CSV table of C-alpha atoms in Angstrom, one decimal:
chain,number,residue,atom,x,y,z
Z,780,MET,CA,14.1,-1.5,-10.5
Z,781,ASN,CA,11.2,1.0,-10.4
Z,782,TYR,CA,8.3,0.6,-8.0
Z,783,LEU,CA,5.0,2.3,-7.5
Z,784,ILE,CA,3.8,3.1,-4.0
Z,785,LEU,CA,0.0,3.5,-3.7
Z,786,LEU,CA,-1.2,6.1,-1.2
Z,787,THR,CA,-4.8,6.9,-0.4
Z,788,GLY,CA,-4.6,10.1,1.5
Z,789,CYS,CA,-2.7,10.9,4.8
Z,790,GLY,CA,-3.7,9.4,8.1
Z,791,LEU,CA,-4.9,6.2,9.7
Z,792,GLY,CA,-8.7,6.8,9.8
Z,793,ASP,CA,-9.1,8.1,6.2
Z,794,GLY,CA,-5.9,7.7,4.3
Z,795,SER,CA,-2.6,5.8,4.2
Z,796,ALA,CA,-0.8,4.9,7.5
Z,797,ILE,CA,2.1,7.4,7.6
Z,798,GLU,CA,4.4,5.1,9.5
Z,799,GLU,CA,3.9,2.3,7.0
Z,800,ALA,CA,4.7,4.7,4.1
Z,801,ILE,CA,7.9,6.0,5.8
Z,802,CYS,CA,9.0,2.4,6.7
Z,803,THR,CA,8.5,1.5,3.0
Z,804,TYR,CA,10.5,4.4,1.8
Z,805,ILE,CA,13.4,3.5,4.2
Z,806,SER,CA,13.4,-0.1,2.9
Z,807,LEU,CA,13.3,0.9,-0.7
Z,808,ASP,CA,16.2,3.3,-0.2
Z,809,LYS,CA,18.1,0.6,1.7
Z,810,TYR,CA,17.9,-1.7,-1.4
Z,811,ASN,CA,18.4,1.2,-3.9
Z,812,ILE,CA,15.0,0.8,-5.5
Z,813,ASN,CA,13.6,3.8,-7.4
Z,814,TYR,CA,10.0,4.5,-6.5
Z,815,THR,CA,7.1,6.8,-7.3
Z,816,PRO,CA,4.3,7.4,-4.8
Z,817,ILE,CA,0.9,7.7,-6.6
Z,818,ALA,CA,-2.6,8.6,-5.6
Z,819,GLU,CA,-5.9,9.4,-7.3
Z,820,ASN,CA,-6.9,13.0,-7.8
Z,821,ILE,CA,-10.4,12.7,-6.2
Z,822,GLU,CA,-12.3,14.2,-3.3
Z,823,LYS,CA,-13.2,12.0,-0.3
Z,824,PRO,CA,-14.6,12.7,3.2
Z,825,SER,CA,-12.0,13.4,5.8
Z,826,VAL,CA,-11.7,12.2,9.4
Z,827,ASN,CA,-10.9,14.7,12.1
Z,828,HIS,CA,-8.2,12.8,13.9
Z,829,TYR,CA,-8.8,14.6,17.2
Z,830,ASN,CA,-12.4,13.5,17.7
Z,831,ASN,CA,-12.6,10.7,15.0
Z,832,LEU,CA,-15.6,12.3,13.3
Z,833,GLU,CA,-15.9,12.8,9.5
Z,834,SER,CA,-15.5,16.4,8.6
Z,835,GLU,CA,-14.8,18.2,5.3
Z,836,TYR,CA,-13.8,16.7,2.0
Z,837,ARG,CA,-10.2,16.4,1.0
Z,838,ASN,CA,-8.3,15.6,-2.2
Z,839,LEU,CA,-6.5,12.3,-2.0
Z,840,LEU,CA,-3.6,13.4,-4.3
Z,841,ILE,CA,-3.0,16.6,-2.2
Z,842,GLU,CA,-3.3,14.7,1.1
Z,843,SER,CA,-1.0,11.9,-0.2
Z,844,ALA,CA,1.5,14.6,-1.2
Z,845,ARG,CA,2.1,15.2,2.5
Z,846,ILE,CA,3.9,11.8,2.7
Z,847,GLY,CA,4.8,11.5,-1.0
Z,848,ARG,CA,8.3,13.0,-0.5
Z,849,GLY,CA,7.7,15.6,-3.2
Z,850,LYS,CA,7.5,12.9,-5.9
Z,851,ILE,CA,3.7,12.2,-5.8
Z,852,ALA,CA,2.1,11.5,-9.1
Z,853,ASN,CA,-1.5,11.3,-10.3
Z,854,ILE,CA,-2.3,7.7,-11.1
Z,855,LYS,CA,-3.8,8.9,-14.4
Z,856,ASP,CA,-0.4,10.4,-15.4
Z,857,ILE,CA,1.7,7.3,-15.1
Z,858,ASP,CA,2.4,4.4,-17.5
Z,859,ILE,CA,2.1,1.3,-15.2
Z,860,LYS,CA,4.0,-0.8,-17.8
Z,861,GLU,CA,7.2,1.2,-16.9
Z,862,PHE,CA,7.1,-0.2,-13.3
Z,863,ASP,CA,8.5,-3.5,-11.9
Z,864,GLY,CA,6.3,-3.7,-8.8
Z,865,LEU,CA,3.6,-2.2,-6.7
Z,866,ILE,CA,3.5,-1.6,-2.9
Z,867,ILE,CA,0.1,-0.8,-1.3
Z,868,ILE,CA,0.4,1.1,1.9
Z,869,GLY,CA,-2.2,0.2,4.6
Z,870,GLY,CA,-4.5,2.4,6.6
Z,871,LEU,CA,-8.3,2.6,6.3
Z,872,GLY,CA,-8.0,4.9,3.3
Z,873,ILE,CA,-7.2,1.9,1.1
Z,874,ILE,CA,-10.6,0.5,2.0
Z,875,LYS,CA,-12.7,3.7,2.3
Z,876,ASN,CA,-11.3,5.7,-0.6
Z,877,THR,CA,-11.0,3.0,-3.4
Z,878,ILE,CA,-14.5,1.5,-3.6
Z,879,ASP,CA,-15.3,2.6,-7.2
Z,880,SER,CA,-12.0,3.2,-8.8
Z,881,GLU,CA,-11.5,1.9,-12.3
Z,882,GLU,CA,-7.9,3.1,-12.5
Z,883,LEU,CA,-7.0,1.1,-9.4
Z,884,GLU,CA,-8.8,-2.0,-10.7
Z,885,ASP,CA,-7.0,-1.8,-14.0
Z,886,MET,CA,-3.6,-1.3,-12.2
Z,887,ILE,CA,-4.1,-4.2,-9.8
Z,888,ASN,CA,-5.2,-6.5,-12.6
Z,889,PHE,CA,-2.3,-5.5,-14.7
Z,890,PHE,CA,0.3,-6.3,-12.0
Z,891,ILE,CA,-1.3,-9.6,-11.0
Z,892,GLU,CA,-1.9,-10.7,-14.7
Z,893,SER,CA,1.7,-9.7,-15.5
Z,894,ASN,CA,3.0,-11.7,-12.5
Z,895,LYS,CA,4.8,-8.5,-11.3
Z,896,PRO,CA,5.3,-8.4,-7.5
Z,897,VAL,CA,2.6,-6.7,-5.4
Z,898,GLY,CA,3.4,-5.9,-1.8
Z,899,ALA,CA,0.6,-5.2,0.7
Z,900,MET,CA,0.5,-4.4,4.3
Z,901,CYS,CA,-2.2,-4.2,7.0
Z,902,ALA,CA,-5.6,-3.3,5.5
Z,903,ALA,CA,-4.3,-3.6,1.9
Z,904,ILE,CA,-5.1,-7.3,2.1
Z,905,ASP,CA,-8.8,-6.5,2.2
Z,906,PHE,CA,-8.4,-4.1,-0.7
Z,907,LEU,CA,-6.7,-6.8,-2.8
Z,908,ASN,CA,-9.5,-9.2,-2.0
Z,909,ARG,CA,-11.7,-7.2,-4.4
Z,910,TYR,CA,-9.5,-8.3,-7.3
Z,911,TYR,CA,-7.9,-11.6,-6.3
Z,912,ASP,CA,-9.0,-14.4,-3.9
Z,913,MET,CA,-7.0,-13.6,-0.8
Z,914,SER,CA,-8.5,-16.4,1.4
Z,915,SER,CA,-5.3,-18.4,1.5
Z,916,ILE,CA,-3.2,-15.4,2.3
Z,917,LYS,CA,-5.7,-14.2,4.9
Z,918,SER,CA,-5.6,-17.5,6.7
Z,919,ILE,CA,-1.8,-17.4,6.9
Z,920,ALA,CA,-1.8,-13.6,7.7
Z,921,LYS,CA,-3.6,-14.3,10.9
Z,922,THR,CA,-0.6,-16.3,12.2
Z,923,LEU,CA,2.1,-13.7,11.1
Z,924,LYS,CA,3.9,-11.5,13.6
Z,925,GLN,CA,4.3,-7.8,12.7
Z,926,SER,CA,7.9,-8.5,11.8
Z,927,GLU,CA,7.1,-11.4,9.4
Z,928,ALA,CA,6.1,-11.6,5.7
Z,929,TYR,CA,4.4,-14.1,3.4
Z,930,HIS,CA,4.7,-14.6,-0.3
Z,931,ASP,CA,1.8,-16.1,-2.3
Z,932,VAL,CA,3.8,-17.6,-5.2
Z,933,ASN,CA,0.7,-18.1,-7.4
Z,934,ALA,CA,-0.2,-14.4,-7.5
Z,935,ASN,CA,3.2,-13.0,-6.6
Z,936,ILE,CA,1.6,-11.1,-3.7
Z,937,PHE,CA,3.7,-10.3,-0.6
Z,938,TYR,CA,2.1,-9.4,2.7
Z,939,THR,CA,3.0,-8.3,6.1
Z,940,PRO,CA,0.4,-7.5,8.8
Z,941,ALA,CA,2.1,-4.3,10.1
Z,942,PHE,CA,-0.4,-2.7,12.6
Z,943,ARG,CA,-2.8,-5.6,12.4
Z,944,ALA,CA,-0.4,-7.6,14.5
Z,945,GLY,CA,0.7,-4.9,16.9
Z,946,ALA,CA,1.9,-1.4,17.3
Z,947,ASN,CA,5.7,-1.8,17.7
Z,948,LEU,CA,7.1,0.3,14.9
Z,949,PHE,CA,10.5,-1.3,15.0
Z,950,GLU,CA,8.9,-4.8,14.5
Z,951,ILE,CA,6.6,-3.3,11.7
Z,952,GLN,CA,9.7,-2.0,10.0
Z,953,LYS,CA,11.2,-5.5,10.0
Z,954,GLY,CA,8.1,-6.9,8.3
Z,955,ILE,CA,8.0,-4.2,5.7
Z,956,ASP,CA,11.7,-4.6,5.0
Z,957,GLU,CA,11.1,-8.3,4.6
Z,958,ILE,CA,8.4,-7.8,1.9
Z,959,VAL,CA,10.6,-5.4,0.0
Z,960,TYR,CA,13.5,-7.8,0.2
Z,961,LEU,CA,11.4,-10.7,-0.9
Z,962,MET,CA,9.8,-8.7,-3.7
Z,963,ILE,CA,13.2,-7.7,-5.2
Z,964,SER,CA,14.6,-11.2,-4.7
Z,965,ASN,CA,11.9,-13.2,-6.5
């Protein structure tokens, strides 16, 4: 199996949640799943994490490389047909940095239309709502604990709330591990 991991920078306020990315890598390694972290090669405003103010612009691909484990790829350089699934890391970057991306729209539509598994955590549920009606998942998501996961069988979307349900990283790891397990089992 070969999965894509969508990153949108590095850091909670303007990129991917680092903890969620690391927990995802751990679970994928646990189940011996090959993966390629990907990001767009575009400039976006950055958040200064000390004072929470927007500052200079940063490149999403370069920022994502910080947590891409040396394997980061430009989304334009990959053939999505070669991958069996997609996992979208949470963090506000998935909302702020992806508003007008045709590449991401094409990729999400491909995975959903091909009925290939799509994993999402935290804020990624709001990102996916741009491409698929997530209302049923969102209503169930509100009831999930951070260690739990949900599978929408109609769209083959898997979700765990991660930091939306609390800040205990051990419990978040359980939820991320559950979506990875469910994705490879279905």
